Coordinates of C-alpha atoms and ligand atoms in Angstrom, one line a residue:
M1119 CA 23.1 -4.2 -3.1
A1120 CA 22.9 -0.9 -1.2
E1121 CA 19.5 0.8 -1.1
A1122 CA 19.3 4.5 -1.9
T1123 CA 19.9 7.0 0.9
L1124 CA 17.9 10.1 1.3
D1125 CA 21.0 12.2 0.7
E1126 CA 21.6 10.5 -2.6
I1127 CA 18.0 11.3 -3.7
V1128 CA 18.3 14.9 -2.6
A1129 CA 21.5 15.3 -4.5
L1130 CA 20.1 13.7 -7.6
C1131 CA 17.0 15.9 -7.4
K1132 CA 19.1 19.0 -7.2
R1133 CA 21.7 17.9 -9.8
R1134 CA 19.1 17.1 -12.4
G1135 CA 16.6 19.8 -11.6
F1136 CA 13.8 17.7 -10.1
I1137 CA 13.4 19.6 -6.8
F1138 CA 15.1 22.6 -5.2
P1139 CA 15.0 24.0 -1.7
S1140 CA 12.6 26.9 -1.9
S1141 CA 13.7 30.6 -1.7
E1142 CA 17.4 29.5 -1.9
I1143 CA 18.6 33.0 -2.9
Y1144 CA 17.2 34.3 0.4
G1145 CA 18.8 31.5 2.4
G1146 CA 15.9 29.1 2.1
V1147 CA 12.8 28.5 4.2
G1148 CA 13.0 25.3 6.2
S1149 CA 11.4 22.2 4.6
T1150 CA 9.8 24.0 1.7
Y1151 CA 10.6 22.9 -1.9
D1152 CA 10.2 24.0 -5.4
Y1153 CA 9.7 21.5 -8.2
G1154 CA 11.9 22.0 -11.3
H1155 CA 11.2 20.7 -14.9
Y1156 CA 11.7 17.0 -14.4
G1157 CA 10.0 17.2 -11.0
V1158 CA 7.0 18.7 -12.5
L1159 CA 6.9 16.0 -15.2
L1160 CA 7.3 13.2 -12.8
K1161 CA 4.7 14.6 -10.4
N1162 CA 2.3 15.1 -13.2
N1163 CA 2.7 11.5 -14.3
V1164 CA 2.1 10.3 -10.7
K1165 CA -1.1 12.3 -10.6
A1166 CA -2.1 11.1 -14.1
E1167 CA -1.7 7.5 -13.1
W1168 CA -3.9 8.1 -10.1
W1169 CA -6.6 9.7 -12.2
R1170 CA -6.3 6.9 -14.7
A1171 CA -6.9 4.3 -12.0
M1172 CA -9.7 6.3 -10.4
L1173 CA -11.6 7.6 -13.4
Q1174 CA -10.5 6.1 -16.7
E1175 CA -10.3 2.4 -15.7
R1176 CA -13.6 2.4 -13.9
D1177 CA -17.0 4.0 -14.2
D1178 CA -18.1 4.5 -10.6
I1179 CA -16.0 7.5 -9.6
V1180 CA -16.2 11.1 -10.7
A1181 CA -13.8 14.0 -10.2
I1182 CA -14.0 17.3 -8.3
D1183 CA -11.8 20.2 -7.7
S1184 CA -12.9 22.2 -4.6
A1185 CA -11.6 25.4 -3.2
I1186 CA -8.7 25.6 -0.7
I1187 CA -10.4 28.2 1.4
Q1188 CA -13.8 27.0 2.5
H1189 CA -16.4 28.2 5.0
P1190 CA -14.9 28.0 8.5
K1191 CA -17.9 25.9 9.6
V1192 CA -16.5 23.1 7.5
W1193 CA -13.7 22.7 9.9
E1194 CA -15.9 22.9 12.9
A1195 CA -18.2 20.2 11.6
S1196 CA -15.3 18.0 10.5
G1197 CA -13.7 18.1 14.0
H1198 CA -10.5 19.8 12.7
L1199 CA -10.9 23.0 14.7
D1200 CA -11.0 21.1 18.0
G1201 CA -9.2 17.9 17.2
F1202 CA -6.6 18.4 14.5
T1203 CA -3.7 18.8 16.9
D1204 CA -0.4 17.2 17.6
P1205 CA 1.2 17.2 21.1
L1206 CA 4.0 19.9 21.2
V1207 CA 6.8 19.9 23.7
Q1208 CA 9.6 22.5 23.9
C1209 CA 13.1 22.0 25.2
L1210 CA 13.6 23.9 28.5
G1211 CA 17.4 23.4 28.3
E1212 CA 19.8 25.2 26.0
C1213 CA 18.4 24.7 22.5
K1214 CA 14.7 25.7 23.1
R1215 CA 13.7 23.6 20.1
R1216 CA 10.1 22.3 19.6
F1217 CA 9.2 18.6 18.9
R1218 CA 6.3 16.3 18.6
E1219 CA 6.0 14.5 21.8
D1220 CA 4.6 11.3 20.3
H1221 CA 7.5 11.1 17.8
L1222 CA 10.0 11.5 20.7
R1223 CA 8.3 8.8 22.7
E1224 CA 8.4 6.5 19.7
A1225 CA 12.1 7.2 19.1
Q1226 CA 13.2 7.1 22.7
L1227 CA 10.8 4.6 24.4
G1228 CA 9.7 2.4 21.4
A1229 CA 6.0 3.5 21.2
E1230 CA 4.1 6.7 20.7
D1231 CA 2.2 6.3 24.0
A1232 CA 4.9 4.6 26.1
E1233 CA 5.3 5.9 29.7
G1234 CA 8.6 7.2 30.9
E1235 CA 10.9 10.2 30.7
I1236 CA 11.9 11.7 27.3
R1237 CA 14.6 14.3 26.8
C1238 CA 15.5 16.8 24.1
P1239 CA 17.1 14.8 21.3
E1240 CA 19.3 17.9 20.4
C1241 CA 20.8 19.0 23.7
G1242 CA 19.5 16.4 26.2
G1243 CA 17.6 19.2 28.0
E1244 CA 14.4 18.7 30.0
L1245 CA 11.1 19.1 28.1
S1246 CA 8.0 21.1 28.8
E1247 CA 4.6 19.6 29.5
P1248 CA 2.9 18.8 26.2
R1249 CA 0.3 21.1 24.8
Q1250 CA -2.1 20.4 21.9
F1251 CA -1.0 22.4 18.9
N1252 CA -3.6 22.9 16.0
L1253 CA -2.0 22.2 12.6
M1254 CA -4.3 24.4 10.5
F1255 CA -3.0 27.6 9.0
E1256 CA -5.2 30.5 9.9
T1257 CA -5.8 33.5 7.7
H1258 CA -8.3 36.3 7.2
V1259 CA -10.5 36.8 4.2
G1260 CA -10.9 40.4 3.1
P1261 CA -8.9 43.5 3.8
V1262 CA -9.4 43.7 7.5
A1263 CA -8.1 41.1 9.9
E1264 CA -10.8 40.7 12.5
D1265 CA -12.5 37.8 14.3
G1266 CA -15.4 37.6 12.0
N1267 CA -13.4 36.7 8.9
V1268 CA -11.1 34.0 10.1
A1269 CA -10.5 31.3 7.5
Y1270 CA -8.3 28.2 7.2
L1271 CA -6.2 26.8 4.5
R1272 CA -7.6 23.3 4.0
P1273 CA -5.5 20.6 5.9
E1274 CA -7.0 17.9 3.7
T1275 CA -8.9 17.7 0.4
A1276 CA -11.5 15.3 1.8
Q1277 CA -13.9 17.8 3.3
G1278 CA -14.2 19.6 -0.1
I1279 CA -15.7 16.3 -1.3
F1280 CA -18.2 15.8 1.5
I1281 CA -19.6 19.3 1.2
N1282 CA -20.2 18.6 -2.5
F1283 CA -21.9 15.3 -1.9
K1284 CA -25.4 16.6 -2.7
N1285 CA -24.2 18.4 -5.8
V1286 CA -22.5 15.4 -7.2
L1287 CA -25.4 13.0 -6.3
Q1288 CA -27.7 15.3 -8.2
F1289 CA -25.6 15.9 -11.3
A1290 CA -23.5 12.8 -11.8
R1291 CA -26.4 10.3 -11.9
K1292 CA -24.6 8.0 -9.5
K1293 CA -25.9 5.9 -6.7
P1294 CA -23.9 4.1 -4.0
P1295 CA -21.5 2.5 -4.3
F1296 CA -19.8 5.4 -6.1
G1297 CA -16.8 7.7 -5.4
I1298 CA -15.7 11.3 -5.7
A1299 CA -12.0 11.9 -6.3
Q1300 CA -9.8 15.0 -5.9
I1301 CA -6.2 16.0 -6.2
G1302 CA -5.0 19.2 -4.7
K1303 CA -2.8 21.1 -2.3
S1304 CA -3.3 20.8 1.5
F1305 CA -1.5 22.8 4.2
R1306 CA -0.5 21.7 7.7
N1307 CA 1.6 23.6 10.1
E1308 CA 3.7 20.6 11.0
I1309 CA 5.7 20.9 14.2
T1310 CA 8.6 19.0 12.7
P1311 CA 8.6 18.7 9.0
G1312 CA 11.5 16.8 7.5
N1313 CA 12.9 13.9 5.5
F1314 CA 12.9 16.0 2.3
I1315 CA 9.5 16.0 0.7
F1316 CA 8.1 13.3 3.0
R1317 CA 6.7 15.8 5.5
T1318 CA 6.3 19.4 4.4
R1319 CA 3.8 22.1 5.4
E1320 CA 2.5 22.5 1.9
F1321 CA 1.9 19.3 -0.1
E1322 CA -0.5 17.7 -2.5
Q1323 CA -3.0 15.0 -1.7
M1324 CA -4.9 12.5 -3.9
E1325 CA -8.0 11.6 -2.0
M1326 CA -11.1 9.6 -3.0
E1327 CA -14.3 9.2 -0.9
F1328 CA -16.2 6.1 -1.8
F1329 CA -19.8 6.2 -0.7
V1330 CA -21.4 2.8 0.0
P1331 CA -24.5 1.2 1.6
P1332 CA -23.6 0.9 5.3
D1333 CA -23.7 -3.0 5.4
S1334 CA -21.1 -3.2 2.6
A1335 CA -18.5 -0.9 4.1
G1336 CA -16.3 -3.7 5.5
E1337 CA -16.1 -5.4 2.1
W1338 CA -15.3 -2.2 0.3
H1339 CA -12.6 -1.3 2.8
E1340 CA -11.0 -4.7 2.0
S1341 CA -11.3 -4.2 -1.7
W1342 CA -9.8 -0.7 -1.7
M1343 CA -6.8 -1.9 0.4
E1344 CA -6.1 -4.5 -2.3
E1345 CA -6.7 -2.1 -5.1
R1346 CA -4.4 0.6 -3.7
M1347 CA -1.6 -1.9 -3.0
R1348 CA -2.0 -3.1 -6.6
W1349 CA -1.6 0.5 -7.9
Y1350 CA 1.8 0.9 -6.3
T1351 CA 3.2 -2.5 -7.4
E1352 CA 1.9 -2.1 -10.9
L1353 CA 3.7 1.2 -11.1
G1354 CA 6.9 -0.7 -10.3
I1355 CA 7.3 -0.4 -6.5
R1356 CA 9.0 -3.6 -5.4
A1357 CA 6.4 -5.6 -3.4
G1358 CA 9.0 -6.5 -0.7
K1359 CA 9.3 -2.8 0.1
L1360 CA 5.5 -2.3 0.7
R1361 CA 3.3 -3.3 3.5
L1362 CA -0.2 -2.7 4.8
R1363 CA -0.3 -1.9 8.5
P1364 CA -3.7 -1.9 10.3
H1365 CA -4.0 0.9 13.0
G1366 CA -4.3 -0.2 16.6
S1367 CA -7.5 1.0 18.4
D1368 CA -5.5 3.7 20.2
E1369 CA -4.2 5.1 17.0
L1370 CA -7.5 5.6 15.1
S1371 CA -8.7 9.1 14.2
H1372 CA -11.9 10.4 15.7
Y1373 CA -13.8 9.6 12.6
S1374 CA -12.5 6.2 11.8
S1375 CA -13.7 2.7 12.7
A1376 CA -10.8 1.0 10.9
T1377 CA -7.7 2.3 9.0
S1378 CA -4.8 0.6 7.4
D1379 CA -1.7 2.5 6.2
V1380 CA 0.1 1.6 3.0
E1381 CA 3.7 1.9 4.1
Y1382 CA 6.9 2.0 2.1
E1383 CA 10.3 1.1 3.4
F1384 CA 12.0 4.6 3.0
P1385 CA 15.6 5.1 4.0
M1386 CA 14.3 6.2 7.4
G1387 CA 12.3 3.0 7.8
F1388 CA 8.7 1.9 7.0
S1389 CA 6.6 5.1 6.8
E1390 CA 3.1 6.0 5.7
L1391 CA 2.4 6.5 2.0
E1392 CA -1.3 6.4 2.2
G1393 CA -4.1 5.8 4.7
I1394 CA -7.2 3.8 3.8
A1395 CA -9.9 4.5 6.3
N1396 CA -13.4 3.4 7.0
R1397 CA -14.9 6.7 8.0
G1398 CA -18.5 5.4 8.6
D1399 CA -21.1 8.1 8.3
F1400 CA -19.2 10.5 10.4
D1401 CA -18.6 13.3 7.9
L1402 CA -22.0 13.4 6.1
T1403 CA -23.8 13.2 9.5
Q1404 CA -21.7 16.1 10.9
H1405 CA -22.1 18.3 7.8
A1406 CA -25.8 17.6 7.8
K1407 CA -26.0 18.7 11.4
F1408 CA -24.0 21.9 11.0
S1409 CA -25.5 22.9 7.6
N1410 CA -29.1 21.7 8.2
E1411 CA -29.0 20.1 4.7
K1412 CA -30.1 16.5 4.3
L1413 CA -27.0 14.6 3.2
E1414 CA -28.3 11.1 2.4
Y1415 CA -29.2 8.8 -0.5
V1416 CA -32.8 8.2 -1.3
D1417 CA -33.5 5.2 -3.4
S1418 CA -36.0 6.2 -6.1
A1419 CA -37.2 2.6 -6.5
D1420 CA -38.6 2.1 -3.0
G1421 CA -38.1 5.5 -1.3
S1422 CA -35.7 4.0 1.3
R1423 CA -33.1 6.4 2.6
Y1424 CA -29.8 6.1 4.3
V1425 CA -26.6 8.0 5.0
P1426 CA -23.9 6.2 3.0
H1427 CA -20.7 5.1 4.8
V1428 CA -17.4 6.2 3.4
I1429 CA -14.2 4.3 2.5
E1430 CA -11.3 6.7 1.9
P1431 CA -8.0 6.0 0.3
A1432 CA -5.9 9.2 1.0
A1433 CA -2.5 9.4 -0.5
G1434 CA 0.2 12.1 -0.8
V1435 CA 1.5 13.0 -4.2
D1436 CA 4.9 14.1 -2.9
R1437 CA 5.4 11.1 -0.7
A1438 CA 4.4 8.8 -3.6
M1439 CA 6.9 10.6 -5.8
L1440 CA 9.6 10.2 -3.2
A1441 CA 8.9 6.5 -2.9
F1442 CA 9.0 6.0 -6.7
M1443 CA 12.3 7.7 -6.8
V1444 CA 13.9 5.9 -3.9
D1445 CA 12.7 2.6 -5.2
A1446 CA 14.0 3.3 -8.7
Y1447 CA 17.4 4.7 -7.7
E1448 CA 20.4 2.4 -8.4
V1449 CA 24.1 2.8 -8.8
E1450 CA 25.8 0.1 -10.8
E1451 CA 29.0 -0.6 -12.6
V1452 CA 28.8 -1.0 -16.4
E1453 CA 32.0 -1.9 -18.2
G1454 CA 34.2 -0.6 -15.4
R1455 CA 32.3 2.7 -15.1
E1456 CA 29.7 3.7 -12.5
R1457 CA 26.3 4.8 -13.7
T1458 CA 23.4 6.1 -11.7
V1459 CA 20.0 5.1 -13.1
L1460 CA 16.4 5.8 -12.1
R1461 CA 14.6 2.6 -13.0
L1462 CA 11.2 4.3 -13.1
H1463 CA 8.1 2.7 -14.7
P1464 CA 8.1 4.0 -18.2
R1465 CA 4.7 5.6 -17.7
L1466 CA 6.1 7.5 -14.7
A1467 CA 9.4 8.5 -16.4
P1468 CA 9.5 12.3 -17.0
V1469 CA 10.9 11.7 -20.5
K1470 CA 10.1 8.6 -22.4
A1471 CA 12.6 8.8 -25.2
A1472 CA 15.7 10.8 -25.9
V1473 CA 16.7 11.3 -29.6
L1474 CA 20.4 11.7 -29.9
P1475 CA 22.5 12.2 -33.0
L1476 CA 25.8 10.3 -32.6
V1477 CA 27.7 13.2 -34.1
N1478 CA 26.8 16.8 -34.6
K1479 CA 27.2 16.9 -38.3
D1480 CA 26.5 15.0 -41.6
G1481 CA 22.7 15.7 -41.4
Q1482 CA 22.4 13.6 -38.2
P1483 CA 21.1 16.5 -36.0
E1484 CA 18.5 17.4 -38.5
K1485 CA 17.4 13.8 -38.9
A1486 CA 17.2 13.4 -35.1
R1487 CA 15.2 16.6 -34.7
E1488 CA 12.7 15.3 -37.3
I1489 CA 12.3 12.0 -35.3
H1490 CA 11.8 14.1 -32.1
H1491 CA 9.1 16.1 -33.7
A1492 CA 7.3 13.0 -35.0
L1493 CA 7.3 11.5 -31.5
R1494 CA 6.7 14.4 -29.2
G1495 CA 3.0 14.7 -29.8
L1496 CA 2.6 11.2 -28.5
M1497 CA 4.9 11.1 -25.6
A1498 CA 7.5 13.3 -23.8
T1499 CA 10.7 13.2 -25.8
E1500 CA 13.9 15.1 -25.7
F1501 CA 16.4 16.1 -28.4
D1502 CA 20.0 16.4 -27.1
T1503 CA 23.2 17.2 -28.9
G1504 CA 25.3 18.3 -26.0
G1505 CA 28.4 16.3 -25.2
S1506 CA 29.7 12.8 -26.0
I1507 CA 27.1 10.1 -26.5
G1508 CA 28.1 8.4 -23.3
K1509 CA 27.6 11.6 -21.3
R1510 CA 24.2 12.1 -22.9
Y1511 CA 23.1 8.5 -22.1
R1512 CA 24.2 9.0 -18.5
R1513 CA 22.1 12.2 -18.2
Q1514 CA 19.1 10.3 -19.5
D1515 CA 19.7 7.3 -17.2
E1516 CA 19.8 9.7 -14.2
I1517 CA 16.4 11.2 -15.1
G1518 CA 15.0 7.7 -15.8
T1519 CA 14.4 7.9 -19.6
P1520 CA 13.6 4.4 -20.6
W1521 CA 14.6 4.6 -24.3
G1522 CA 17.4 6.2 -26.2
I1523 CA 17.1 6.6 -29.9
T1524 CA 20.5 7.1 -31.6
V1525 CA 20.8 8.5 -35.1
D1526 CA 24.2 7.5 -36.7
H1527 CA 25.8 7.3 -40.1
Q1528 CA 23.8 4.1 -40.9
T1529 CA 20.6 6.0 -40.3
M1530 CA 21.5 8.4 -43.1
E1531 CA 21.9 5.3 -45.4
D1532 CA 19.0 3.0 -44.5
D1533 CA 16.7 5.0 -42.3
T1534 CA 17.2 2.8 -39.2
V1535 CA 18.1 3.9 -35.7
T1536 CA 19.4 2.1 -32.6
L1537 CA 17.0 1.8 -29.7
R1538 CA 18.7 1.6 -26.4
D1539 CA 16.9 0.2 -23.3
R1540 CA 17.7 1.9 -20.0
D1541 CA 17.5 -1.2 -17.9
S1542 CA 19.0 -4.0 -20.0
L1543 CA 21.3 -1.7 -22.0
E1544 CA 20.3 -3.7 -25.0
Q1545 CA 20.6 -1.9 -28.3
S1546 CA 18.5 -3.0 -31.3
R1547 CA 18.3 -1.7 -34.8
I1548 CA 14.9 -0.5 -35.9
P1549 CA 13.4 1.2 -39.0
V1550 CA 12.4 4.8 -38.2
D1551 CA 9.0 4.1 -39.6
D1552 CA 8.4 1.5 -36.9
L1553 CA 9.4 3.7 -34.0
V1554 CA 6.0 5.1 -33.1
N1555 CA 4.4 1.6 -32.9
E1556 CA 7.3 0.1 -31.1
L1557 CA 7.4 2.8 -28.4
V1558 CA 3.6 3.0 -27.9
G1559 CA 3.6 -0.8 -27.7
R1560 CA 6.3 -0.8 -25.1
L1561 CA 4.6 1.9 -23.0
A1562 CA 1.5 -0.3 -22.8
Q1563 CA 3.4 -3.3 -21.6
P1564 CA 3.3 -4.4 -17.9
W1565 CA 6.6 -3.5 -16.3
T1566 CA 8.4 -4.8 -13.2
S1567 CA 11.5 -3.4 -11.6
P1568 CA 14.6 -5.3 -12.5
K1569 CA 16.1 -4.1 -9.2
P1570 CA 16.4 -6.8 -6.6
T1571 CA 15.0 -6.2 -3.1
A1572 CA 17.9 -6.0 -0.7
Ligands
ATP1378 P1 1.3 11.4 9.2 O1 0.9 10.4 10.2 O2 2.5 11.0 8.4 O3 1.4 12.8 9.7 P2 -1.4 11.5 8.5 O4 -1.9 10.1 8.9 O5 -1.7 12.7 9.3 O6 0.2 11.4 8.1 P3 -3.4 11.7 6.5 O7 -4.2 12.8 7.2 O8 -4.0 10.3 6.5 O9 -1.9 11.7 7.0 O10 -3.2 12.2 5.0 C1 -3.2 11.3 3.9 C2 -1.8 11.4 3.2 O11 -1.4 12.7 2.9 C3 -0.7 10.8 3.9 O12 -0.7 9.4 3.8 C4 0.5 11.4 3.2 O13 0.8 10.7 2.1 C5 0.0 12.8 2.9 N1 0.5 13.7 3.9 C6 -0.1 14.0 5.1 N2 0.7 15.0 5.7 C7 1.7 15.3 4.9 C8 2.8 16.2 5.0 N3 2.9 17.0 6.0 N4 3.7 16.3 3.9 C9 3.5 15.5 2.9 N5 2.5 14.6 2.7 C10 1.6 14.5 3.7

């Protein structure tokens, strides 16, 4: 069975209004995207599942929502001002395009740090010497652009957590091990964005900093790797398409003593979905030094004090969303006709149930609307009368709606409807009065993808 290509996903996203290229009426701006209705719903569900796993299903993590523009010292202390760079090379031949040197080495020589000559992948031209390019977007705060008011759009959400460590410790009545979680936009002036929403310059992150006693950091790192892999598989990603890849020592960031990436096998190959790093005490120590605040935990029982170590699972919302869509996409033949279906976990599906009158008369639309109204307070449902029933099912299959509820002439006689399952295509007859319980029950069930791993 063929796995989805990126082109197929891009086409589906456009066709069904999940994601559009941004500023299209002005000719577009490269690698920037706008999320349409179903895209918003799917993305919200991805974030809701992350919050559920971080907050609702445990009691050692609290939430925060910090500002995008922070004090410029934050980025000095964190090391981003000096160190958040990628090696940039420019083609000296015809095309003059710019590339990331490490990516070209990997593509042409097999490893990011391999020695040897690399050439422009577009025109074969010679390349310039690499220079370190800082990925932070710079701006000025206030009406006058001058040196004193330079600020940066945050390149990660994590620092907004570290600088609030003291506030949270004081108000959340937590002691290590405990975590602070945040979802929000981050900005990176990537040299070569691409692969649809995989790498963009404006994206959303879901990051959690877990503060632990220093001697338990190794154990917690292991446990968060396991936990994060579980999150993806429980939400339906096929286990055979996921892997955990430890960073080599030459690959580690300046702050990290160990990092493993959760990688998904995207159409362009295994690529990072999430990094799970042991950041040690780097961030709290740096911010303590730059701010002159004490950022440590004091045990009220015995007065002992220490700077907690930090385990950080850092994921991308957009990348996760792309992985869920790629993994769910399937084209199959049903009774001689092709259908495209997004086999999303029901909890991720933008719409849970579509209520469809078989014909647009005989009281069926009114009855269907009544059912839609009864359900929509509990879950996202849609009411649709447009086109033949086959066409309407197909539309719902493509947006990943797990259940179709069809109102037909029998409904008008005995108050039952047919309930169609997106994956098995089974249709069962069920009393309207039982619908709420049935669907809420199905939503709570564990779900695994019926799609085989190629
Ligand atoms: P990469 O190596 O792909 O550039 P990274 O290692 O720099 O990513 P982190 O700093 O660890 O990424 O950020 C955590 C997560 O944020 C990544 O795993 C990814 O899901 C997401 N992310 C980072 N950069 C981007 C981007 N430009 N576009 C979309 N998502 C991103």
